[in-house]
CSV table of C-alpha atoms in Angstrom, one decimal:
chain,number,residue,atom,x,y,z
A,803,MET,CA,-21.2,43.6,17.2
A,804,THR,CA,-21.6,44.2,13.4
A,805,GLY,CA,-22.1,41.3,10.9
A,806,GLY,CA,-25.8,40.9,10.9
A,807,ALA,CA,-25.9,41.0,14.8
A,808,ALA,CA,-28.4,43.4,16.5
A,809,PRO,CA,-27.5,47.2,17.2
A,810,ALA,CA,-25.6,47.4,20.4
A,811,THR,CA,-27.9,48.3,23.2
A,812,SER,CA,-27.3,50.8,26.1
A,813,GLY,CA,-26.4,47.9,28.4
A,814,GLN,CA,-23.9,46.5,25.9
A,815,LEU,CA,-22.2,49.9,25.3
A,816,LEU,CA,-22.1,50.2,29.5
A,817,ALA,CA,-20.4,46.8,29.5
A,818,LEU,CA,-17.7,48.0,26.7
A,819,VAL,CA,-17.0,50.9,28.7
A,820,ARG,CA,-16.7,49.0,32.3
A,821,SER,CA,-14.5,46.5,30.7
A,822,GLY,CA,-12.2,49.0,29.1
A,823,ARG,CA,-12.8,47.7,25.5
A,824,ALA,CA,-13.9,51.1,24.6
A,825,ARG,CA,-13.1,54.6,26.2
A,826,THR,CA,-14.6,57.0,23.8
A,827,ARG,CA,-17.4,57.4,21.4
A,828,GLY,CA,-15.2,56.8,18.6
A,829,GLU,CA,-14.0,53.6,20.3
A,830,LEU,CA,-17.6,52.7,21.1
A,831,GLN,CA,-18.5,53.3,17.2
A,832,ALA,CA,-15.7,51.1,15.8
A,833,ALA,CA,-16.6,48.0,18.3
A,834,THR,CA,-20.2,48.4,17.6
A,835,GLY,CA,-20.6,49.8,14.2
A,836,LEU,CA,-23.5,52.1,15.4
A,837,SER,CA,-23.6,55.5,13.7
A,838,ARG,CA,-22.5,58.6,15.4
A,839,SER,CA,-26.4,59.5,15.9
A,840,THR,CA,-27.4,56.2,17.3
A,841,LEU,CA,-24.6,55.8,19.6
A,842,GLY,CA,-25.7,59.2,21.1
A,843,GLN,CA,-29.1,57.9,21.6
A,844,ARG,CA,-27.7,54.7,23.1
A,845,LEU,CA,-25.6,56.5,25.6
A,846,GLU,CA,-28.0,59.4,26.5
A,847,PRO,CA,-30.0,57.2,28.9
A,848,LEU,CA,-26.6,56.3,30.6
A,849,LEU,CA,-25.3,59.5,31.0
A,850,ARG,CA,-29.0,60.8,32.4
A,851,ALA,CA,-28.8,57.8,35.4
A,852,GLY,CA,-25.4,58.9,36.3
A,853,TRP,CA,-24.1,55.5,35.5
A,854,LEU,CA,-21.3,56.8,32.8
A,855,ARG,CA,-19.8,60.3,33.1
A,856,GLU,CA,-17.6,62.3,30.9
A,857,SER,CA,-13.9,62.6,32.4
A,858,GLY,CA,-11.1,64.3,31.0
A,859,VAL,CA,-9.5,63.5,27.6
A,860,ALA,CA,-8.0,60.5,25.9
A,861,SER,CA,-4.9,60.4,23.6
A,862,SER,CA,-5.4,61.6,20.3
A,863,THR,CA,-3.6,60.8,17.0
A,864,GLY,CA,-4.3,64.2,15.6
A,865,GLY,CA,-7.1,66.9,15.7
A,866,ARG,CA,-9.3,67.6,18.7
A,867,PRO,CA,-8.6,64.8,21.7
A,868,PRO,CA,-11.7,62.7,22.5
A,869,THR,CA,-13.6,62.8,25.7
A,870,ARG,CA,-13.2,59.8,27.9
A,871,LEU,CA,-16.2,58.0,29.1
A,872,VAL,CA,-15.9,56.0,32.5
A,873,PHE,CA,-18.3,54.3,34.7
A,874,ALA,CA,-19.2,56.4,37.6
A,875,GLU,CA,-18.3,54.2,40.4
A,876,ASP,CA,-19.8,56.6,43.1
A,877,HIS,CA,-23.2,57.0,41.8
A,878,ALA,CA,-24.9,54.3,44.2
A,879,VAL,CA,-23.7,52.2,46.8
A,880,VAL,CA,-23.9,48.3,48.0
A,881,LEU,CA,-24.5,46.6,51.0
A,882,ALA,CA,-22.3,43.6,51.6
A,883,ALA,CA,-22.3,41.0,54.6
A,884,ASP,CA,-20.2,37.9,55.3
A,885,LEU,CA,-21.7,35.6,57.8
A,886,ASP,CA,-19.5,33.1,59.6
A,887,THR,CA,-20.6,30.9,62.5
A,888,THR,CA,-19.8,33.1,65.0
A,889,HIS,CA,-19.2,36.4,63.9
A,890,ALA,CA,-20.0,38.6,60.7
A,891,ARG,CA,-18.4,41.6,58.7
A,892,ALA,CA,-20.8,44.3,57.0
A,893,ALA,CA,-19.8,47.0,54.7
A,894,VAL,CA,-21.3,49.7,52.5
A,895,LEU,CA,-18.8,50.0,49.4
A,896,ASP,CA,-18.9,52.1,46.3
A,897,LEU,CA,-19.4,50.3,42.7
A,898,GLY,CA,-15.5,49.6,42.5
A,899,GLY,CA,-15.4,47.7,45.6
A,900,ARG,CA,-13.8,50.3,47.7
A,901,PRO,CA,-15.1,50.1,51.5
A,902,LEU,CA,-16.6,53.6,52.6
A,903,ALA,CA,-17.7,52.1,56.1
A,904,GLU,CA,-17.2,48.7,57.7
A,905,HIS,CA,-18.2,46.8,60.8
A,906,THR,CA,-17.2,43.5,62.3
A,907,GLY,CA,-18.8,41.8,65.2
A,908,PRO,CA,-20.1,38.7,67.1
A,909,LEU,CA,-23.3,37.4,65.2
A,910,HIS,CA,-24.0,33.7,65.9
A,911,ILE,CA,-25.3,31.6,62.8
A,912,ALA,CA,-26.8,29.4,65.3
A,913,ASP,CA,-29.3,32.0,66.7
A,914,GLY,CA,-31.4,31.6,63.6
A,915,PRO,CA,-32.2,33.5,60.4
A,916,GLN,CA,-34.8,35.9,61.9
A,917,ARG,CA,-32.3,37.3,64.7
A,918,VAL,CA,-29.2,37.3,62.4
A,919,LEU,CA,-30.9,39.2,59.6
A,920,ASP,CA,-32.4,41.7,61.8
A,921,GLU,CA,-29.3,42.6,63.5
A,922,LEU,CA,-27.6,42.8,60.1
A,923,SER,CA,-30.5,45.5,59.0
A,924,VAL,CA,-29.4,47.4,62.1
A,925,TRP,CA,-25.7,47.2,61.1
A,926,PHE,CA,-26.4,48.3,57.4
A,927,THR,CA,-28.4,51.6,58.7
A,928,GLY,CA,-25.6,52.6,61.0
A,929,LEU,CA,-23.0,51.9,58.6
A,930,LEU,CA,-24.9,54.0,55.8
A,931,HIS,CA,-25.0,56.7,58.2
A,932,SER,CA,-21.4,56.4,59.1
A,933,ALA,CA,-20.5,56.5,55.2
A,934,GLY,CA,-22.7,59.5,54.9
A,935,ARG,CA,-24.9,57.8,52.1
A,936,SER,CA,-28.7,57.5,52.3
A,937,PRO,CA,-30.6,54.2,52.0
A,938,ASP,CA,-32.0,55.9,48.5
A,939,GLU,CA,-28.5,55.4,47.2
A,940,VAL,CA,-28.5,51.8,47.9
A,941,CYS,CA,-28.7,49.7,44.5
A,942,GLY,CA,-28.3,46.3,46.0
A,943,ILE,CA,-27.4,43.8,48.8
A,944,GLY,CA,-24.9,41.0,48.7
A,945,VAL,CA,-24.6,38.3,51.3
A,946,ALA,CA,-22.3,35.2,51.8
A,947,VAL,CA,-23.7,32.6,54.1
A,948,PRO,CA,-21.5,29.3,55.2
A,949,GLY,CA,-23.7,26.8,53.6
A,950,PRO,CA,-24.8,25.7,50.0
A,951,VAL,CA,-27.3,28.1,48.4
A,952,ASP,CA,-29.8,27.5,45.8
A,953,PHE,CA,-28.4,30.7,43.6
A,954,GLY,CA,-31.7,31.1,41.8
A,955,THR,CA,-33.8,31.6,45.0
A,956,GLY,CA,-31.4,33.0,47.5
A,957,ARG,CA,-32.2,30.3,50.1
A,958,VAL,CA,-29.9,28.0,51.9
A,959,VAL,CA,-30.4,24.4,51.2
A,960,GLU,CA,-29.9,21.6,54.1
A,961,PRO,CA,-27.0,23.7,55.5
A,962,PRO,CA,-24.9,21.3,58.0
A,963,ILE,CA,-23.9,24.5,60.3
A,964,MET,CA,-27.0,26.7,60.2
A,965,PRO,CA,-29.6,25.3,62.3
A,966,GLY,CA,-33.2,26.8,61.1
A,967,TRP,CA,-31.9,28.8,57.9
A,968,ASP,CA,-32.9,25.5,55.6
A,969,GLY,CA,-35.4,27.4,52.8
A,970,TYR,CA,-35.5,30.7,54.8
A,971,PRO,CA,-36.5,33.6,52.4
A,972,ILE,CA,-33.2,35.6,53.2
A,973,ARG,CA,-33.7,38.2,50.2
A,974,GLU,CA,-37.4,38.8,51.2
A,975,HIS,CA,-36.5,39.4,54.9
A,976,LEU,CA,-33.8,42.0,54.1
A,977,ARG,CA,-36.2,43.6,51.4
A,978,ARG,CA,-38.4,44.5,54.4
A,979,SER,CA,-35.8,47.1,55.4
A,980,PHE,CA,-34.2,47.7,51.6
A,981,ASP,CA,-36.3,47.6,49.0
A,982,VAL,CA,-33.5,46.6,46.5
A,983,PRO,CA,-32.2,43.5,45.0
A,984,VAL,CA,-30.8,41.1,47.1
A,985,LEU,CA,-28.1,38.3,46.3
A,986,VAL,CA,-27.2,35.3,48.2
A,987,ASP,CA,-24.3,32.8,47.9
A,988,ASN,CA,-22.1,30.4,49.4
A,989,ASP,CA,-19.0,32.2,51.2
A,990,ALA,CA,-16.2,30.2,49.2
A,991,ASN,CA,-18.1,31.4,46.0
A,992,VAL,CA,-18.3,34.8,47.2
A,993,MET,CA,-14.5,34.7,48.3
A,994,ALA,CA,-13.5,33.2,45.2
A,995,LEU,CA,-15.1,36.2,43.1
A,996,GLY,CA,-13.8,39.1,45.6
A,997,GLU,CA,-10.0,37.3,45.2
A,998,GLN,CA,-10.0,36.6,41.6
A,999,SER,CA,-11.3,40.2,40.5
A,1000,ALA,CA,-8.9,42.1,42.9
A,1001,ALA,CA,-5.7,40.1,42.3
A,1002,HIS,CA,-6.1,37.7,39.2
A,1003,PRO,CA,-8.6,39.1,36.9
A,1004,ASP,CA,-7.0,37.9,33.7
A,1005,CYS,CA,-7.0,34.3,35.1
A,1006,ARG,CA,-9.6,32.2,33.0
A,1007,ALA,CA,-10.1,29.4,35.5
A,1008,PHE,CA,-9.8,30.2,39.3
A,1009,VAL,CA,-10.3,28.0,42.4
A,1010,LEU,CA,-10.4,29.1,45.8
A,1011,VAL,CA,-10.3,26.7,48.8
A,1012,LYS,CA,-11.7,28.3,52.1
A,1013,ALA,CA,-10.1,26.0,54.8
A,1014,SER,CA,-11.9,27.2,58.2
A,1015,THR,CA,-13.9,25.5,60.5
A,1016,GLY,CA,-15.3,23.4,57.4
A,1017,ILE,CA,-13.5,23.2,53.8
A,1018,GLY,CA,-15.4,24.6,50.7
A,1019,ALA,CA,-14.1,25.6,47.2
A,1020,GLY,CA,-15.4,28.4,44.8
A,1021,VAL,CA,-14.7,28.3,41.3
A,1022,VAL,CA,-14.6,31.1,38.9
A,1023,VAL,CA,-14.2,30.5,35.2
A,1024,ASP,CA,-14.1,33.2,32.8
A,1025,GLY,CA,-15.0,35.8,35.2
A,1026,ALA,CA,-18.3,34.0,36.6
A,1027,VAL,CA,-18.9,32.0,39.5
A,1028,TYR,CA,-19.5,28.2,38.5
A,1029,ARG,CA,-22.2,26.7,40.7
A,1030,GLY,CA,-23.2,23.6,38.9
A,1031,VAL,CA,-26.9,22.7,38.6
A,1032,ASP,CA,-28.2,23.7,41.9
A,1033,GLY,CA,-25.5,25.6,43.7
A,1034,GLY,CA,-23.4,22.0,44.8
A,1035,ALA,CA,-20.1,23.0,43.1
A,1036,GLY,CA,-17.3,23.5,45.0
A,1037,ASP,CA,-18.5,21.5,48.2
A,1038,ILE,CA,-15.4,19.5,48.4
A,1039,GLY,CA,-15.5,19.2,52.4
A,1040,HIS,CA,-18.0,16.6,51.7
A,1041,ILE,CA,-16.1,14.4,49.7
A,1042,ARG,CA,-15.4,11.1,51.5
A,1043,LEU,CA,-11.7,9.9,52.5
A,1044,PRO,CA,-12.0,5.9,52.3
A,1045,ASP,CA,-9.7,5.5,55.2
A,1046,SER,CA,-11.6,7.7,57.7
A,1047,GLN,CA,-14.7,7.1,59.9
A,1048,ALA,CA,-14.6,10.6,61.3
A,1049,ARG,CA,-18.0,11.7,62.0
A,1050,CYS,CA,-19.2,14.8,60.2
A,1051,MET,CA,-21.8,17.5,61.3
A,1052,CYS,CA,-23.5,16.3,58.0
A,1053,GLY,CA,-24.3,12.9,59.6
A,1054,MET,CA,-21.8,11.2,57.3
A,1055,HIS,CA,-18.2,9.6,58.2
A,1056,GLY,CA,-15.0,10.2,56.8
A,1057,CYS,CA,-15.9,13.8,54.9
A,1058,LEU,CA,-12.9,15.9,54.3
A,1059,ALA,CA,-14.1,18.6,56.6
A,1060,ALA,CA,-14.4,16.1,59.6
A,1061,VAL,CA,-10.5,15.1,59.0
A,1062,ALA,CA,-8.8,18.4,57.8
A,1063,GLY,CA,-11.0,21.2,58.8
A,1064,GLY,CA,-10.4,23.8,61.5
A,1065,GLY,CA,-13.1,22.4,63.8
A,1066,ALA,CA,-11.4,18.7,63.4
A,1067,LEU,CA,-8.0,20.2,64.3
A,1068,ALA,CA,-9.5,22.1,67.1
A,1069,ARG,CA,-10.8,18.9,68.6
A,1070,ARG,CA,-7.5,16.9,68.0
A,1071,LEU,CA,-5.5,19.9,69.7
A,1072,THR,CA,-7.8,19.9,72.6
A,1073,ALA,CA,-7.4,16.1,73.0
A,1074,LEU,CA,-3.5,16.9,73.0
A,1075,GLY,CA,-3.7,19.2,75.8
A,1076,VAL,CA,-3.7,22.6,73.6
A,1077,PRO,CA,-7.2,24.1,74.2
A,1078,ALA,CA,-8.7,25.4,70.9
A,1079,GLU,CA,-12.3,26.2,70.3
A,1080,SER,CA,-12.3,26.8,66.5
A,1081,GLY,CA,-10.3,27.1,63.3
A,1082,ALA,CA,-9.5,30.9,64.4
A,1083,ARG,CA,-7.9,29.2,67.7
A,1084,VAL,CA,-5.9,26.8,65.7
A,1085,ARG,CA,-4.5,29.6,63.6
A,1086,GLU,CA,-3.4,31.5,66.8
A,1087,HIS,CA,-1.6,28.4,67.7
A,1088,LEU,CA,0.1,28.0,64.3
A,1089,LEU,CA,1.2,31.5,64.5
A,1090,ALA,CA,2.7,30.9,67.7
A,1091,GLY,CA,4.7,28.1,66.5
A,1092,ARG,CA,2.8,25.4,68.6
A,1093,PRO,CA,4.4,22.1,67.4
A,1094,GLU,CA,1.5,20.1,67.7
A,1095,ALA,CA,-0.5,22.6,65.8
A,1096,VAL,CA,2.1,22.8,63.1
A,1097,ARG,CA,2.1,18.8,62.8
A,1098,LEU,CA,-1.7,18.6,62.6
A,1099,ALA,CA,-2.0,21.7,60.1
A,1100,ARG,CA,0.7,20.1,57.7
A,1101,GLU,CA,-0.9,16.7,58.0
A,1102,ALA,CA,-4.5,18.1,57.2
A,1103,GLY,CA,-3.1,20.1,54.3
A,1104,ARG,CA,-1.7,16.7,52.9
A,1105,ARG,CA,-5.3,15.2,53.1
A,1106,VAL,CA,-6.8,18.2,51.3
A,1107,GLY,CA,-4.1,17.9,48.8
A,1108,GLU,CA,-5.5,14.4,48.1
A,1109,VAL,CA,-8.9,15.8,47.2
A,1110,LEU,CA,-7.3,19.0,45.2
A,1111,THR,CA,-5.4,16.6,42.9
A,1112,THR,CA,-8.6,15.5,41.5
A,1113,VAL,CA,-10.0,19.1,41.5
A,1114,VAL,CA,-7.0,20.3,39.6
A,1115,CYS,CA,-6.6,17.1,37.1
A,1116,THR,CA,-10.5,17.9,36.2
A,1117,LEU,CA,-10.4,21.8,36.1
A,1118,ASN,CA,-7.1,22.7,35.3
A,1119,PRO,CA,-6.9,26.2,36.9
A,1120,GLY,CA,-4.3,28.7,36.6
A,1121,ILE,CA,-4.5,29.8,40.3
A,1122,LEU,CA,-5.1,27.8,43.2
A,1123,MET,CA,-5.8,30.1,46.2
A,1124,ILE,CA,-5.8,28.8,50.1
A,1125,ALA,CA,-7.7,30.9,52.0
A,1126,GLY,CA,-9.6,30.8,55.6
A,1127,ASP,CA,-8.2,30.4,59.1
A,1128,LEU,CA,-5.9,27.6,57.9
A,1129,ALA,CA,-4.0,29.4,54.9
A,1130,GLU,CA,-0.9,29.3,56.6
A,1131,THR,CA,2.5,28.1,55.4
A,1132,HIS,CA,2.2,24.6,57.4
A,1133,PHE,CA,-1.0,24.0,56.0
A,1134,VAL,CA,-0.3,25.0,52.5
A,1135,THR,CA,3.1,23.2,52.4
A,1136,GLY,CA,1.1,20.1,53.3
A,1137,VAL,CA,-1.3,20.8,50.3
A,1138,ARG,CA,1.8,21.3,47.8
A,1139,GLU,CA,3.3,18.3,48.9
A,1140,THR,CA,0.4,15.9,48.1
A,1141,LEU,CA,-0.4,17.8,44.8
A,1142,TYR,CA,2.5,17.9,42.9
A,1143,ARG,CA,3.1,14.6,43.7
A,1144,ARG,CA,-0.1,13.0,43.0
A,1145,ALA,CA,-1.4,15.2,40.1
A,1146,LEU,CA,-0.5,15.0,36.4
A,1147,PRO,CA,2.7,17.4,35.4
A,1148,ARG,CA,0.3,18.5,32.8
A,1149,ALA,CA,-2.3,19.9,35.2
A,1150,THR,CA,0.3,21.6,37.3
A,1151,ARG,CA,2.6,22.9,34.8
A,1152,HIS,CA,0.9,26.3,35.0
A,1153,LEU,CA,-0.2,26.2,38.4
A,1154,GLN,CA,0.4,28.7,40.8
A,1155,VAL,CA,-0.8,27.6,44.5
A,1156,VAL,CA,-1.1,30.9,46.5
A,1157,THR,CA,-2.6,32.1,49.7
A,1158,GLY,CA,-5.5,34.9,49.8
A,1159,THR,CA,-4.4,38.4,49.4
A,1160,LEU,CA,-7.8,40.3,50.8
A,1161,GLY,CA,-7.8,38.2,54.2
A,1162,ASP,CA,-11.3,39.0,56.1
A,1163,ARG,CA,-12.5,41.1,53.4
A,1164,ALA,CA,-12.5,38.7,50.6
A,1165,GLY,CA,-16.1,38.0,51.5
A,1166,ILE,CA,-17.3,41.6,51.4
A,1167,ARG,CA,-15.6,42.5,48.2
A,1168,GLY,CA,-17.0,39.5,46.5
A,1169,ALA,CA,-20.5,40.2,47.8
A,1170,ALA,CA,-20.3,43.6,46.6
A,1171,VAL,CA,-18.8,42.3,42.9
A,1172,LEU,CA,-21.6,39.8,42.7
A,1173,VAL,CA,-24.3,42.9,43.0
A,1174,VAL,CA,-22.3,45.1,40.9
A,1175,GLU,CA,-21.7,42.3,38.2
A,1176,HIS,CA,-25.6,41.4,38.0
A,1177,LEU,CA,-27.2,44.8,38.2
A,1178,TYR,CA,-25.0,46.4,35.5
A,1179,SER,CA,-24.7,43.2,33.1
A,1180,PRO,CA,-26.2,44.3,29.4
A,1181,ALA,CA,-29.6,42.6,29.9
A,1182,GLU,CA,-30.2,43.8,33.7
A,1183,ALA,CA,-29.1,47.2,33.0
A,1184,ASP,CA,-31.2,47.7,30.0
A,1185,ALA,CA,-34.2,46.5,31.9
A,1186,ARG,CA,-33.3,48.9,34.8
A,1187,LEU,CA,-32.9,51.8,32.6
A,1188,ALA,CA,-36.4,50.9,30.6
A,1189,ALA,CA,-37.8,51.2,34.3
A,1190,LEU,CA,-36.2,54.3,35.0
A,1191,ALA,CA,-37.7,55.8,31.8
């Protein structure tokens, strides 16, 4: 931050500490070129707010060991929710993404936003009590929803499986109960952020495919979610397959989700005499080794692999992660069969096709990461510190 650049702000110092690039005052001086007195002035509001604390000492090359600076992950909490079609998971987490209290239960997205969000607020209140934290300690709320989102407004846009939610002010609704920033994003985006930050933080181009009732993808590039112009990036479930006329919930025919999603497999299994109401039930049949489910899952994986061939050749990711109800051996095997056969060798040379590591918790971790990365980004941190002052 030297060489004519503007002097580092408090928010930028915080970012250096959080990233691990600087852990002591001396390292911060070396990274920023700030004088000792100016550095102290920039650090003072961070220490006063409780965002940074001094903890222990770092290794020394001689003389008195320097005091380490650490991000205080317990100075506030985040409320996070991952809404699915028929159930939801909610949690209170610290700023490092560790759950302090958690609840999973039935919550039907088709009941509409007012009923669902009112119930979610009740869950949040109970979870704070269970965690022994007060509403005043909440710094933000993150919500994952199973539909396309305009991230700038926090509103769902023409969701195929969320009747009554189109354009609904989710942020404003939740702020009636908790007057804090609320961030809303598509569930695949949130899961991708959660998984990438937890297991693959060094992967510069990361793609997660959520294969459950529907199919969607989240893309993380250089640590940030790539959403496209208006939140439509990753909507691979509605790419049309030319050889199919299967009707999709969006009203079109031949969409990937209508051919290879968990809902489509459930209907096909039921027609074969194996009752299945959802992608979750398909997963149960797969784990039980039902041959009809195994065959259909592998076939669905191949169809998804056809679309992912283009995705991989376009984005050149290092990690392609399959998550959701269908993230099971036979489905993933089908994906690999098509992908490695059709994609350019250069695109797959350094590609790892893996399954999720966080399971059902990927969404709540990602929602928490979404909030923390926003609130403690340099510009936002500086604005919040100014407001506190």
